[in-house]
């Protein structure tokens, strides 16, 4: 195990300043991803700063108008069980319940969940195979290697990894913002801009800089949130990451769709919002399966499957359709 120092902090300004000036310091809350990364020697911080003592960062609050503010230190199990979350945004509660085992959900923080790193085997394994996320400039072994679980959208020659966070898919389907305090003050990042596509810098997973501290996630009230569903397809029903997942939310007038929100997981370096499909679905009947399928397919014209994951193109469309149908049954 890599040796490291451990300290605790109870003042946000102190935490921000400490990480901002020390490139070898990492925040730790639940540690469910970070400790695994250290065991895999994918990241090797010399110092860990325990932020669990920071005040008012584990609260779950209903905002005026019906939105939610979820503190970054709130545990996954607490958020999934919260009555307001389950009532206003079932897609969020469901995404958390299928994310991990009960033990992990009791430890893992919401802020850590949206920052978790890819499960690509070439990144997680401590061998010498090329991985631009692990060793920038070394290449991407997955692009012509074992890529069954990898991206079909938005990948680059530098990286074909996918984002593993189920919660992130649900948040991408909603109007969500990430509240960050940093060296230059407070900023609010739209969730669709928080995580990054790989481009030429796949080692950067998100929009955070040194000294940035996620304080909370805010989910705006929406007409679709109440009728929402998260569906995850994986190789085994027990604790496993998604081959493909879908978050769907819908507002209806009778059996016709007034508006819909769709996002996919397991298909890109960040959750994939199906904006073309959302527009095409307006006015469609929830009972017209063929029309729904055709509308969803409009978001797949730029899919670029790899040698071993072409099945994801059809699978993702079917998962999105079924998630939409279940959400529609709740409208």
XYZ file of C-alpha atoms in Angstrom:
331
model
C 0.000 0.000 0.000
C 1.209 3.466 -0.861
C 2.165 5.374 2.339
C 0.264 8.587 3.029
C -0.404 11.102 5.755
C -3.892 11.737 7.119
C -5.303 14.878 8.707
C -8.806 16.213 9.366
C -10.339 19.627 8.825
C -13.528 21.347 10.022
C -13.226 24.666 8.198
C -14.085 24.854 4.458
C -11.722 27.766 3.776
C -8.870 25.845 5.367
C -9.660 22.764 3.280
C -9.765 24.778 0.055
C -6.501 26.553 0.807
C -4.728 23.309 1.770
C -5.637 21.501 -1.449
C -4.983 24.568 -3.551
C -1.374 24.883 -2.421
C -0.518 21.165 -2.207
C -0.624 19.185 -5.494
C -0.081 15.942 -3.563
C -3.095 16.337 -1.256
C -6.502 14.758 -1.901
C -9.812 15.206 -0.100
C -11.342 12.064 1.383
C -14.938 11.584 2.554
C -16.312 8.031 2.217
C -13.178 6.876 0.405
C -14.986 4.084 -1.425
C -13.408 5.005 -4.772
C -10.240 6.775 -3.668
C -8.895 3.900 -1.573
C -9.482 1.504 -4.461
C -7.622 3.818 -6.798
C -4.713 3.936 -4.365
C -4.662 0.147 -4.096
C -4.597 -0.019 -7.890
C -1.818 2.603 -7.838
C -3.823 4.680 -10.297
C -3.561 7.722 -8.011
C -0.944 8.113 -5.278
C -1.599 11.145 -3.067
C 0.945 11.735 -0.342
C -1.569 13.358 1.994
C -5.296 12.809 2.578
C -7.478 15.480 4.152
C -10.603 14.133 5.848
C -13.451 16.567 5.120
C -16.233 14.743 6.963
C -16.131 17.362 9.702
C -17.063 20.251 7.405
C -20.321 21.801 8.661
C -23.717 21.697 6.935
C -22.534 19.609 3.995
C -24.578 16.466 4.691
C -27.993 18.105 4.626
C -30.790 17.180 2.232
C -33.163 20.111 1.823
C -36.235 20.899 -0.245
C -35.828 24.234 -2.008
C -38.586 26.797 -2.570
C -40.551 25.696 -5.600
C -39.891 22.004 -5.085
C -36.246 21.515 -6.009
C -33.631 19.761 -3.879
C -30.286 20.712 -2.398
C -28.180 17.672 -1.537
C -25.043 18.266 0.469
C -21.855 16.816 -0.981
C -21.207 14.844 2.228
C -24.668 13.263 2.305
C -24.353 9.481 2.102
C -25.873 7.610 -0.817
C -28.087 5.514 1.462
C -29.498 8.588 3.197
C -30.323 10.305 -0.098
C -31.930 7.164 -1.556
C -34.140 6.779 1.529
C -35.123 10.441 1.838
C -38.886 10.918 1.420
C -38.609 14.099 -0.660
C -36.079 12.523 -3.024
C -38.231 9.441 -3.519
C -41.373 11.504 -4.114
C -40.001 14.344 -6.242
C -37.233 12.553 -8.159
C -37.600 8.751 -8.010
C -34.987 8.490 -10.776
C -32.352 9.757 -8.317
C -33.319 7.339 -5.551
C -33.415 4.413 -7.979
C -30.018 5.242 -9.464
C -28.482 5.207 -5.998
C -30.101 1.930 -4.958
C -28.636 0.049 -7.933
C -25.242 1.761 -7.704
C -23.574 -0.300 -5.030
C -23.992 -2.690 -2.125
C -25.660 -1.510 1.073
C -22.319 -1.289 2.848
C -20.863 0.966 0.168
C -23.987 3.135 0.030
C -23.679 3.705 3.769
C -20.149 5.079 3.307
C -20.037 6.729 -0.110
C -20.702 10.460 -0.361
C -22.710 12.175 -3.086
C -19.806 14.469 -3.985
C -17.483 11.503 -4.304
C -19.970 9.557 -6.399
C -20.054 12.108 -9.210
C -16.239 12.267 -9.170
C -15.597 8.527 -9.321
C -13.247 7.428 -12.048
C -13.655 4.947 -14.872
C -13.613 1.180 -14.372
C -11.680 0.633 -17.608
C -9.394 -2.312 -16.864
C -6.423 -0.671 -18.549
C -6.739 2.278 -16.155
C -7.394 0.219 -13.042
C -4.737 -2.463 -13.600
C -1.233 -1.681 -12.378
C 0.527 -3.178 -15.385
C 2.448 -1.312 -18.075
C -0.158 -1.321 -20.831
C -0.797 2.103 -22.398
C -3.400 4.300 -20.723
C -3.592 8.037 -21.295
C -5.680 8.538 -18.160
C -3.027 6.862 -16.034
C 0.075 7.987 -17.942
C -0.738 10.844 -20.341
C 0.891 10.356 -23.724
C 1.295 6.581 -23.421
C -1.659 5.705 -25.678
C -4.974 3.904 -25.243
C -4.770 0.110 -25.119
C -8.555 -0.245 -25.074
C -9.173 1.364 -28.454
C -7.947 -1.792 -30.222
C -8.091 -4.101 -27.190
C -10.777 -5.332 -24.820
C -13.430 -2.681 -25.350
C -16.764 -4.445 -24.814
C -17.637 -2.125 -21.917
C -16.402 1.054 -23.538
C -17.816 4.146 -25.246
C -19.928 4.385 -28.379
C -20.278 8.190 -28.197
C -17.830 11.044 -27.765
C -14.639 9.022 -27.542
C -11.333 10.211 -28.952
C -8.178 8.501 -30.150
C -6.792 9.279 -26.694
C -9.487 7.486 -24.655
C -12.579 5.298 -25.062
C -13.421 4.881 -21.361
C -16.902 5.333 -19.879
C -18.146 7.068 -16.745
C -19.260 4.575 -14.063
C -21.597 6.779 -11.981
C -25.277 5.771 -12.033
C -26.253 8.879 -10.073
C -24.617 11.076 -12.694
C -26.934 9.705 -15.379
C -30.000 10.578 -13.302
C -28.656 14.055 -12.559
C -27.849 14.645 -16.232
C -31.486 13.985 -17.107
C -32.642 16.665 -14.657
C -31.827 20.376 -14.408
C -28.947 19.927 -11.981
C -26.098 22.178 -10.868
C -22.936 21.486 -8.882
C -22.150 24.132 -6.261
C -18.387 24.535 -5.883
C -16.326 26.718 -3.546
C -12.750 27.331 -4.590
C -9.780 29.656 -4.383
C -11.607 32.250 -6.469
C -14.907 31.965 -4.602
C -18.206 30.251 -5.349
C -19.326 29.047 -8.755
C -22.252 26.983 -9.979
C -21.574 24.476 -12.752
C -24.420 23.016 -14.841
C -24.217 19.267 -14.404
C -24.028 18.652 -18.144
C -20.771 20.674 -18.096
C -19.325 19.205 -14.898
C -17.926 16.014 -16.427
C -15.805 16.123 -19.580
C -15.396 14.225 -22.819
C -11.835 12.895 -23.191
C -10.546 14.962 -26.103
C -6.759 15.211 -25.894
C -6.736 15.348 -22.073
C -8.544 12.239 -20.810
C -6.702 12.473 -17.480
C -9.113 15.323 -16.621
C -12.477 13.835 -15.712
C -14.329 16.977 -14.685
C -14.298 20.778 -14.505
C -12.723 21.025 -11.044
C -9.399 22.764 -10.407
C -6.985 22.509 -7.496
C -8.609 23.879 -4.371
C -12.155 23.288 -5.608
C -14.539 21.763 -3.079
C -17.961 20.429 -4.064
C -20.397 21.797 -1.489
C -23.755 20.611 -2.816
C -25.802 19.430 -5.758
C -28.965 21.365 -6.567
C -31.770 19.800 -8.604
C -34.387 22.184 -9.950
C -38.070 21.340 -9.756
C -39.441 20.005 -13.027
C -42.744 18.820 -14.418
C -41.084 15.532 -15.407
C -39.293 14.692 -12.143
C -42.214 12.958 -10.424
C -42.691 10.529 -13.327
C -39.156 9.251 -13.723
C -37.265 5.971 -13.720
C -33.698 4.647 -13.794
C -33.010 1.373 -15.576
C -29.643 -0.385 -15.472
C -28.528 -3.352 -17.565
C -25.446 -5.189 -16.318
C -23.760 -8.565 -16.636
C -25.011 -9.685 -13.235
C -27.784 -8.450 -10.966
C -25.566 -8.090 -7.908
C -23.023 -5.284 -7.446
C -21.808 -4.473 -10.964
C -21.329 -1.452 -13.209
C -23.649 -0.759 -16.121
C -23.209 -2.074 -19.627
C -25.907 0.450 -20.488
C -28.274 2.444 -18.297
C -30.983 5.022 -18.897
C -32.638 7.767 -16.883
C -36.047 8.818 -18.182
C -38.527 11.427 -16.999
C -41.739 12.478 -18.679
C -44.624 14.919 -18.487
C -47.824 13.881 -20.245
C -51.196 15.104 -21.364
C -53.362 12.031 -21.298
C -51.255 9.365 -22.992
C -49.286 11.841 -25.095
C -45.843 13.120 -24.167
C -45.731 16.829 -23.417
C -41.993 16.740 -22.628
C -39.379 14.100 -21.906
C -35.870 13.893 -20.524
C -33.493 11.056 -21.413
C -29.887 10.339 -20.500
C -27.717 7.268 -20.993
C -24.911 5.754 -18.961
C -22.253 3.225 -19.944
C -21.905 4.724 -23.422
C -19.539 7.700 -23.065
C -16.927 9.441 -20.922
C -19.836 11.375 -19.349
C -23.602 10.777 -19.228
C -25.131 11.143 -22.680
C -28.198 13.389 -22.872
C -30.502 12.404 -25.763
C -31.618 15.891 -26.760
C -32.636 15.008 -30.328
C -34.855 12.215 -29.025
C -36.392 14.519 -26.428
C -37.543 16.906 -29.168
C -38.764 14.105 -31.398
C -40.820 12.530 -28.592
C -43.002 15.588 -28.043
C -46.599 14.809 -28.933
C -45.924 11.075 -29.310
C -48.318 8.558 -27.787
C -46.875 6.387 -25.033
C -48.780 3.510 -26.616
C -47.050 3.812 -30.004
C -43.937 1.728 -29.446
C -42.698 2.054 -33.041
C -42.946 5.863 -32.976
C -41.186 6.015 -29.608
C -38.397 3.769 -30.906
C -37.954 5.890 -34.044
C -37.788 9.056 -31.956
C -35.133 7.605 -29.665
C -33.121 6.435 -32.680
C -32.647 10.069 -33.782
C -30.076 10.435 -30.988
C -27.951 7.567 -32.328
C -26.968 8.872 -35.760
C -23.493 9.763 -34.457
C -22.876 6.544 -32.507
C -19.400 5.106 -33.186
C -19.157 1.616 -31.729
C -15.802 -0.068 -31.300
C -14.864 -3.562 -32.454
C -16.397 -5.373 -29.471
C -19.288 -3.175 -28.347
C -21.517 -2.708 -31.386
C -24.333 -4.426 -29.463
C -24.587 -1.330 -27.273
C -26.209 0.695 -30.057
C -29.375 -1.410 -30.103
C -29.218 -2.231 -26.406
C -29.057 1.430 -25.408
C -32.098 2.269 -27.562
C -34.097 -0.546 -25.994
C -33.083 0.438 -22.469
C -34.031 4.069 -23.133
C -37.401 2.965 -24.532
C -38.192 0.743 -21.555
C -37.151 3.408 -19.052
C -39.387 5.897 -20.856
C -42.324 3.497 -20.825
C -41.967 2.858 -17.076
C -41.691 6.578 -16.389
C -44.817 7.084 -18.509
C -46.733 4.599 -16.377
C -46.030 6.865 -13.384
C -47.246 10.050 -15.061
